[in-house]
XYZ file of C-alpha atoms in Angstrom:
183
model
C 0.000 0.000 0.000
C 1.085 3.492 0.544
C 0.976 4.080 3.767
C 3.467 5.128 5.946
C 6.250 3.347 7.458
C 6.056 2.686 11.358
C 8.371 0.880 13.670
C 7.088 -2.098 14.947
C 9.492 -2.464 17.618
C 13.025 -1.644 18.295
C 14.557 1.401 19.115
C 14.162 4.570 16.841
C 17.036 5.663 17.542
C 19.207 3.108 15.478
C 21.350 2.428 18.341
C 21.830 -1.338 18.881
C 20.824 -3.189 22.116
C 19.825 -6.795 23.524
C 16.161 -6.183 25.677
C 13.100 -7.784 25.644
C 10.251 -5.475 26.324
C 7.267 -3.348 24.597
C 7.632 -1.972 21.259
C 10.255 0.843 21.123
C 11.312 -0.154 24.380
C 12.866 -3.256 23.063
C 15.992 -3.196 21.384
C 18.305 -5.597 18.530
C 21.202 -5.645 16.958
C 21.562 -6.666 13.241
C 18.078 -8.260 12.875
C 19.180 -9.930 9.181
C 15.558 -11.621 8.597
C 12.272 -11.991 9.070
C 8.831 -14.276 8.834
C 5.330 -14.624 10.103
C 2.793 -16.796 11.099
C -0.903 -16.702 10.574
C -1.514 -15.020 14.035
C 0.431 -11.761 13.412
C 3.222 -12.787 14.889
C 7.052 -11.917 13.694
C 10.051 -13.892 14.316
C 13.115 -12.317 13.567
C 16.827 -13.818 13.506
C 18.359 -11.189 15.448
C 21.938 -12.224 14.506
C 24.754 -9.966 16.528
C 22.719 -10.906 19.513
C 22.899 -14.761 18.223
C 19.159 -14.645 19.056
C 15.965 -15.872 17.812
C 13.324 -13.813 18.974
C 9.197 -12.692 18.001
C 7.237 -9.372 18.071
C 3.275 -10.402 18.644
C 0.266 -8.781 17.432
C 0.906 -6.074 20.261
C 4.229 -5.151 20.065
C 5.788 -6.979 22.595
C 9.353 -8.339 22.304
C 10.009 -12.054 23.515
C 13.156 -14.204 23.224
C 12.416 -17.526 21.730
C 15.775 -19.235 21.518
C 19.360 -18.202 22.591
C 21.746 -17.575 25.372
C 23.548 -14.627 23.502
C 26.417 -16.650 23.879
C 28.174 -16.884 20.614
C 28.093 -20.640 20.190
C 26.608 -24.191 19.239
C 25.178 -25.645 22.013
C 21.459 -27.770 20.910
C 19.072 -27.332 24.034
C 16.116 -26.004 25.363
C 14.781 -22.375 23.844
C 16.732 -20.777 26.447
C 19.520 -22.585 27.095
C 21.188 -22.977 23.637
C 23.755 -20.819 22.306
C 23.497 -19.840 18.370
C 25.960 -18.473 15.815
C 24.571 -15.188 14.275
C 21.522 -16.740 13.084
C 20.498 -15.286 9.238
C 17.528 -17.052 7.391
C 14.555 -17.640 9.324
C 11.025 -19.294 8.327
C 7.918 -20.382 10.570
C 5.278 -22.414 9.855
C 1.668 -20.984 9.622
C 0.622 -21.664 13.520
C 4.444 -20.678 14.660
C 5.081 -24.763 16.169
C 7.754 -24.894 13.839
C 10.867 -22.430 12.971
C 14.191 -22.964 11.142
C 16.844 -20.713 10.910
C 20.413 -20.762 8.829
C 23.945 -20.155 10.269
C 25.560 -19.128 7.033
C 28.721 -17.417 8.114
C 30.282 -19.332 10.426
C 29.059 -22.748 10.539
C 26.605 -23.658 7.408
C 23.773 -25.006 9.504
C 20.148 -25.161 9.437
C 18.702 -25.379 12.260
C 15.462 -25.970 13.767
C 13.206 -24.723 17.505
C 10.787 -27.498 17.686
C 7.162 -27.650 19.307
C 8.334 -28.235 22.741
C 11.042 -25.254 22.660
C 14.283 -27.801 21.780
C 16.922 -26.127 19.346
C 18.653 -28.924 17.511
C 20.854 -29.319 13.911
C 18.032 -29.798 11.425
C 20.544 -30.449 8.394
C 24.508 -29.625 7.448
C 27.883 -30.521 9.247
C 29.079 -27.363 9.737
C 31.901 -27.399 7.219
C 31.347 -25.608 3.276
C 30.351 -27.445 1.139
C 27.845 -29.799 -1.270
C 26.769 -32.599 -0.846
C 22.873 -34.156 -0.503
C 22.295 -36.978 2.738
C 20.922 -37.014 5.659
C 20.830 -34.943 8.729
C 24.936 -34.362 9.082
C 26.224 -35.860 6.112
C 24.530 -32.718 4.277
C 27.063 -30.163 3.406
C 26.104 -26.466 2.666
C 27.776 -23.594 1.767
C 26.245 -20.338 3.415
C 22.718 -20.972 3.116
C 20.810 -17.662 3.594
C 17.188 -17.575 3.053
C 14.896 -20.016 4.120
C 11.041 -21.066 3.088
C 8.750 -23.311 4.902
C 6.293 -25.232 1.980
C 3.010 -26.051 3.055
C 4.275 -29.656 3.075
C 6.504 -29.139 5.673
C 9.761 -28.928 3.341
C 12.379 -26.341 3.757
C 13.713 -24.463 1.121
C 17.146 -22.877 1.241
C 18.939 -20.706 -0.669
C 22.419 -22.119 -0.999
C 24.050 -19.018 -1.863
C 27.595 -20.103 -1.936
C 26.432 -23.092 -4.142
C 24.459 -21.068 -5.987
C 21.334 -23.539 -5.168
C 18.133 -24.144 -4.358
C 17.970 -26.905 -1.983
C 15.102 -28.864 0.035
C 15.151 -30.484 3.089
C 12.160 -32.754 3.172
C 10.882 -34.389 6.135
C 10.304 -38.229 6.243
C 7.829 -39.805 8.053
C 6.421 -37.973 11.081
C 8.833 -34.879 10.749
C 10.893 -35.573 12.879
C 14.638 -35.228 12.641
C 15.073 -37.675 9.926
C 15.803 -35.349 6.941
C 17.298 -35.606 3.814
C 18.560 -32.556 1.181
C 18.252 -32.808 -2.512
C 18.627 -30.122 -5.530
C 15.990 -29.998 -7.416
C 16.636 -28.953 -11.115
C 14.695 -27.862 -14.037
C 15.458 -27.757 -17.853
């Protein structure tokens, strides 16, 4: 449309900040990416703060996964520590969100239903290669779509592909990755 521009939340002033809170009163620093779910909510990879948090319908700031602890640690929401987290999807009732770690590990990685952050596919070192869970290799995968199948598409920049992670059975952590290509 053409209406105006408003902040949602953050602070106005540009200056960057780790807080949970109300609208303006909150605070982030580098928020790369963003996605919603049907409710109005935003998630938001909040990367210098190696954060995953979400903005709700009323403006209020929550952290949904991360220490701030630069790290790798899998875990409850809370308790795990992310590397600047980029790409970011969620499903359409929020149960489900994946995020990317291009830059320093080339991870995707997933917040289940009960709040437990764990590797959804790569091994952490550039590359390509299609397998399951681990054996997958990426190289800096950025953005990140949620199909309404439940498969994850990435955007494998440094591979310069479009990849899938599809989930077998009931979702779970059995994945696998394939390209898919077109003529």
């Amino acid at each position: 449309g053409n209406g105006p521009a408003t902040t949602l939340a953050g602070s106005v002033h540009g200056m960057p900040g780790d807080r949970d809170g109300h609208h303006t009163q909150a605070n982030f620093n580098y928020p790369v990416d963003v996605t919603c779910d049907r409710f109005g909510r935003v998630y938001v990879s909040d990367s210098r703060n190696c954060k995953i948090r979400r903005v709700d319908m009323y403006g209020e700031v929550t952290t949904v996964a991360g220490t701030g602890t630069f790290g790798e640690k899998d875990g409850y929401r809370l308790s795990c520590h992310l590397k600047n987290p980029y790409g970011i999807a969620a499903n359409a009732d929020g149960t489900q969100v994946v995020f990317s770690s291009p830059l320093f590990r080339h991870l995707v990685r997933k917040i289940d239903p009960e709040g437990v952050v764990s590797l959804l596919a790569g091994n952490g070192m550039p590359g390509y290669r299609d397998g399951l869970r681990d054996w997958a290799k990426f190289n800096s995968p950025h953005a990140l779509a949620l199909d309404p199948n439940g498969n994850v598409i990435v955007a494998d920049a440094g591979n310069n592909a479009i990849r899938a992670i599809t989930p077998e059975g009931n979702k779970d952590t059995s994945t696998y990755t394939h390209t898919h290509t077109h003529t």
